[in-house]
Amino acid sequence: MEKFSKLKELIASVEADAEKFYNNSNNAAGTRVRKAMQDLKNLAQEIRTEVTEIKNKA
């Protein structure tokens, strides 16, 4: 559950940069959004692996 909470925090932290990129065409914010999306992808994969391991133990 800790990783899921971290995932939610990461989404919340990138929200301001997403608004800057989409509403103000701020390219630097777009770069930060792209990095955050990659981090989200990696974290989501870790959560998927963890869930599968727990499920298979049961």
PDB file of C-alpha atoms in Angstrom:
ATOM      1  CA  MET A   1       0.000   0.000   0.000  1.00  0.00           C
ATOM      2  CA  GLU A   2       2.984   2.265   0.542  1.00  0.00           C
ATOM      3  CA  LYS A   3       3.861   2.261  -3.166  1.00  0.00           C
ATOM      4  CA  PHE A   4       0.270   3.076  -4.088  1.00  0.00           C
ATOM      5  CA  SER A   5       0.358   6.105  -1.776  1.00  0.00           C
ATOM      6  CA  LYS A   6       3.632   7.161  -3.382  1.00  0.00           C
ATOM      7  CA  LEU A   7       1.963   6.858  -6.796  1.00  0.00           C
ATOM      8  CA  LYS A   8      -0.857   9.184  -5.730  1.00  0.00           C
ATOM      9  CA  GLU A   9       1.644  11.706  -4.341  1.00  0.00           C
ATOM     10  CA  LEU A  10       3.589  11.677  -7.599  1.00  0.00           C
ATOM     11  CA  ILE A  11       0.439  12.346  -9.620  1.00  0.00           C
ATOM     12  CA  ALA A  12      -0.483  15.232  -7.328  1.00  0.00           C
ATOM     13  CA  SER A  13       3.006  16.710  -7.566  1.00  0.00           C
ATOM     14  CA  VAL A  14       3.036  16.764 -11.373  1.00  0.00           C
ATOM     15  CA  GLU A  15      -0.391  18.390 -11.703  1.00  0.00           C
ATOM     16  CA  ALA A  16       0.942  21.958 -11.603  1.00  0.00           C
ATOM     17  CA  ASP A  17       3.522  21.239 -14.297  1.00  0.00           C
ATOM     18  CA  ALA A  18       0.876  19.586 -16.479  1.00  0.00           C
ATOM     19  CA  GLU A  19      -1.279  22.706 -16.232  1.00  0.00           C
ATOM     20  CA  LYS A  20       1.700  24.926 -17.082  1.00  0.00           C
ATOM     21  CA  PHE A  21       2.523  22.809 -20.120  1.00  0.00           C
ATOM     22  CA  TYR A  22      -0.981  22.386 -21.522  1.00  0.00           C
ATOM     23  CA  ASN A  23      -2.368  25.838 -20.668  1.00  0.00           C
ATOM     24  CA  ASN A  24       0.719  28.036 -20.996  1.00  0.00           C
ATOM     25  CA  SER A  25       2.835  26.046 -23.481  1.00  0.00           C
ATOM     26  CA  ASN A  26       5.725  25.977 -21.011  1.00  0.00           C
ATOM     27  CA  ASN A  27       8.217  23.532 -22.563  1.00  0.00           C
ATOM     28  CA  ALA A  28      10.292  23.139 -19.392  1.00  0.00           C
ATOM     29  CA  ALA A  29       7.159  22.028 -17.559  1.00  0.00           C
ATOM     30  CA  GLY A  30       6.543  19.548 -20.373  1.00  0.00           C
ATOM     31  CA  THR A  31       9.956  18.020 -19.756  1.00  0.00           C
ATOM     32  CA  ARG A  32       9.148  17.649 -16.057  1.00  0.00           C
ATOM     33  CA  VAL A  33       5.801  16.048 -16.950  1.00  0.00           C
ATOM     34  CA  ARG A  34       7.536  13.555 -19.239  1.00  0.00           C
ATOM     35  CA  LYS A  35       9.998  12.603 -16.490  1.00  0.00           C
ATOM     36  CA  ALA A  36       7.199  12.234 -13.962  1.00  0.00           C
ATOM     37  CA  MET A  37       5.248  10.036 -16.386  1.00  0.00           C
ATOM     38  CA  GLN A  38       8.279   7.767 -16.757  1.00  0.00           C
ATOM     39  CA  ASP A  39       8.576   7.569 -12.972  1.00  0.00           C
ATOM     40  CA  LEU A  40       4.856   6.750 -12.777  1.00  0.00           C
ATOM     41  CA  LYS A  41       5.276   4.008 -15.349  1.00  0.00           C
ATOM     42  CA  ASN A  42       8.132   2.434 -13.396  1.00  0.00           C
ATOM     43  CA  LEU A  43       6.301   2.682 -10.093  1.00  0.00           C
ATOM     44  CA  ALA A  44       3.134   1.228 -11.622  1.00  0.00           C
ATOM     45  CA  GLN A  45       5.168  -1.729 -12.912  1.00  0.00           C
ATOM     46  CA  GLU A  46       6.618  -2.288  -9.438  1.00  0.00           C
ATOM     47  CA  ILE A  47       3.089  -2.274  -7.988  1.00  0.00           C
ATOM     48  CA  ARG A  48       1.904  -4.745 -10.650  1.00  0.00           C
ATOM     49  CA  THR A  49       4.776  -7.102  -9.807  1.00  0.00           C
ATOM     50  CA  GLU A  50       4.106  -6.807  -6.079  1.00  0.00           C
ATOM     51  CA  VAL A  51       0.394  -7.491  -6.517  1.00  0.00           C
ATOM     52  CA  THR A  52       1.128 -10.549  -8.650  1.00  0.00           C
ATOM     53  CA  GLU A  53       3.540 -11.918  -6.055  1.00  0.00           C
ATOM     54  CA  ILE A  54       1.056 -11.440  -3.219  1.00  0.00           C
ATOM     55  CA  LYS A  55      -1.762 -12.929  -5.276  1.00  0.00           C
ATOM     56  CA  ASN A  56       0.265 -16.012  -6.180  1.00  0.00           C
ATOM     57  CA  LYS A  57       1.231 -16.641  -2.537  1.00  0.00           C
ATOM     58  CA  ALA A  58      -2.443 -16.917  -1.536  1.00  0.00           C
TER      59      ALA A  58
END
